[in-house]
CSV table of C-alpha atoms in Angstrom, one decimal:
chain,number,residue,atom,x,y,z
A,1,MET,CA,124.1,69.2,82.7
A,2,GLU,CA,120.7,69.5,84.3
A,3,PRO,CA,119.7,71.9,87.0
A,4,GLN,CA,119.8,70.4,90.5
A,5,VAL,CA,116.4,69.9,92.0
A,6,SER,CA,115.9,69.7,95.8
A,7,ASN,CA,112.7,68.6,97.5
A,8,GLY,CA,114.0,69.3,101.0
A,9,PRO,CA,114.9,72.4,102.9
A,10,THR,CA,118.2,74.2,102.2
A,11,SER,CA,120.4,76.0,104.5
A,12,ASN,CA,120.0,79.3,102.6
A,13,THR,CA,116.3,79.9,103.5
A,14,SER,CA,114.8,81.4,106.6
A,15,ASN,CA,111.3,81.1,107.8
A,16,GLY,CA,111.8,83.5,110.7
A,17,PRO,CA,112.1,87.3,110.7
A,18,SER,CA,114.9,88.7,108.6
A,19,SER,CA,117.5,91.1,109.7
A,20,ASN,CA,117.8,92.9,106.4
A,21,ASN,CA,118.2,96.6,106.5
A,22,ARG,CA,116.1,98.5,104.0
A,23,ASN,CA,116.6,101.9,105.6
A,24,CYS,CA,112.9,102.1,106.7
A,25,PRO,CA,113.0,102.9,110.4
A,26,SER,CA,110.0,101.9,112.5
A,27,PRO,CA,108.0,104.7,114.0
A,28,MET,CA,109.7,104.1,117.3
A,29,GLN,CA,113.2,104.6,115.7
A,30,THR,CA,112.6,107.9,114.0
A,31,GLY,CA,112.7,110.0,117.2
A,32,ALA,CA,110.5,112.7,115.9
A,33,THR,CA,110.3,115.6,118.1
A,34,THR,CA,107.0,117.0,117.0
A,35,ASP,CA,103.6,115.2,117.2
A,36,ASP,CA,102.0,115.8,113.8
A,37,SER,CA,99.1,113.5,114.6
A,38,LYS,CA,97.4,116.3,116.6
A,39,THR,CA,97.9,119.1,114.1
A,40,ASN,CA,97.9,117.4,110.7
A,41,LEU,CA,94.6,116.7,109.1
A,42,ILE,CA,93.5,114.8,106.0
A,43,VAL,CA,90.4,116.3,104.4
A,44,ASN,CA,88.3,114.1,102.2
A,45,TYR,CA,85.4,114.8,99.8
A,46,LEU,CA,86.5,118.2,98.6
A,47,PRO,CA,84.7,119.6,95.5
A,48,GLN,CA,86.6,118.9,92.3
A,49,ASN,CA,86.7,122.6,91.2
A,50,MET,CA,88.0,123.8,94.6
A,51,THR,CA,91.2,125.9,94.3
A,52,GLN,CA,94.3,125.9,96.5
A,53,GLU,CA,93.5,129.3,97.6
A,54,GLU,CA,89.9,128.5,98.6
A,55,PHE,CA,91.2,125.4,100.5
A,56,ARG,CA,93.7,127.6,102.3
A,57,SER,CA,91.2,130.4,103.0
A,58,LEU,CA,88.6,127.9,104.5
A,59,PHE,CA,90.9,126.2,106.9
A,60,GLY,CA,92.8,129.3,107.6
A,61,SER,CA,89.6,130.9,108.9
A,62,ILE,CA,90.0,128.5,111.9
A,63,GLY,CA,93.6,129.2,112.9
A,64,GLU,CA,97.2,129.6,111.8
A,65,ILE,CA,98.3,127.0,109.3
A,66,GLU,CA,101.8,125.7,108.9
A,67,SER,CA,101.1,124.2,105.5
A,68,CYS,CA,98.2,123.0,103.4
A,69,LYS,CA,98.1,121.1,100.1
A,70,LEU,CA,95.1,120.3,97.9
A,71,VAL,CA,96.1,117.1,96.0
A,72,ARG,CA,95.9,117.2,92.3
A,73,ASP,CA,96.4,114.7,89.4
A,74,LYS,CA,99.9,115.2,88.0
A,75,ILE,CA,98.9,115.0,84.4
A,76,THR,CA,95.5,116.7,84.3
A,77,GLY,CA,95.7,119.1,87.2
A,78,GLN,CA,92.3,118.0,88.3
A,79,SER,CA,91.7,117.8,92.0
A,80,LEU,CA,91.6,114.4,93.5
A,81,GLY,CA,89.1,115.5,96.1
A,82,TYR,CA,91.3,115.5,99.2
A,83,GLY,CA,94.0,117.5,100.8
A,84,PHE,CA,96.1,118.0,103.9
A,85,VAL,CA,96.2,120.8,106.5
A,86,ASN,CA,98.8,121.1,109.2
A,87,TYR,CA,98.0,123.5,111.8
A,88,ILE,CA,100.5,125.1,114.2
A,89,ASP,CA,98.3,124.7,117.3
A,90,PRO,CA,96.7,121.3,118.0
A,91,LYS,CA,93.7,123.2,119.5
A,92,ASP,CA,93.1,124.9,116.0
A,93,ALA,CA,93.2,121.5,114.4
A,94,GLU,CA,90.6,120.1,116.8
A,95,LYS,CA,88.5,123.1,116.2
A,96,ALA,CA,88.7,122.6,112.4
A,97,ILE,CA,87.4,119.1,112.8
A,98,ASN,CA,84.6,120.2,115.1
A,99,THR,CA,83.6,123.2,112.9
A,100,LEU,CA,84.2,121.9,109.4
A,101,ASN,CA,83.6,118.2,109.5
A,102,GLY,CA,80.3,117.6,107.7
A,103,LEU,CA,80.3,121.0,106.0
A,104,ARG,CA,78.4,120.9,102.7
A,105,LEU,CA,80.4,122.4,99.8
A,106,GLN,CA,78.6,122.3,96.5
A,107,THR,CA,77.6,118.6,96.1
A,108,LYS,CA,80.1,117.3,98.6
A,109,THR,CA,80.1,116.9,102.3
A,110,ILE,CA,83.7,117.2,103.5
A,111,LYS,CA,85.1,114.9,106.1
């Protein structure tokens, strides 16, 4: 027997949106009660030799931090040059942007 070849459309295909459920809710379906967009910052262009403690200290000088993480390579432990800071108060996050954006640290200008 040879495989059957079809040149026309089959009834098993769909060209429209699918209704498969991949357990990935849209942002509108998550029902999040807190708005992290006003308190959670991504910080780019950090010096490679900056420590987690220095990172926390720098951004903690602006206001109370809920969490912060300096992102590192899982194998080498080397800083990847960016991190996240989540403030408790949105006003502190805004102050951090206004105060630290463009700050020159060693050979880097953080953004």
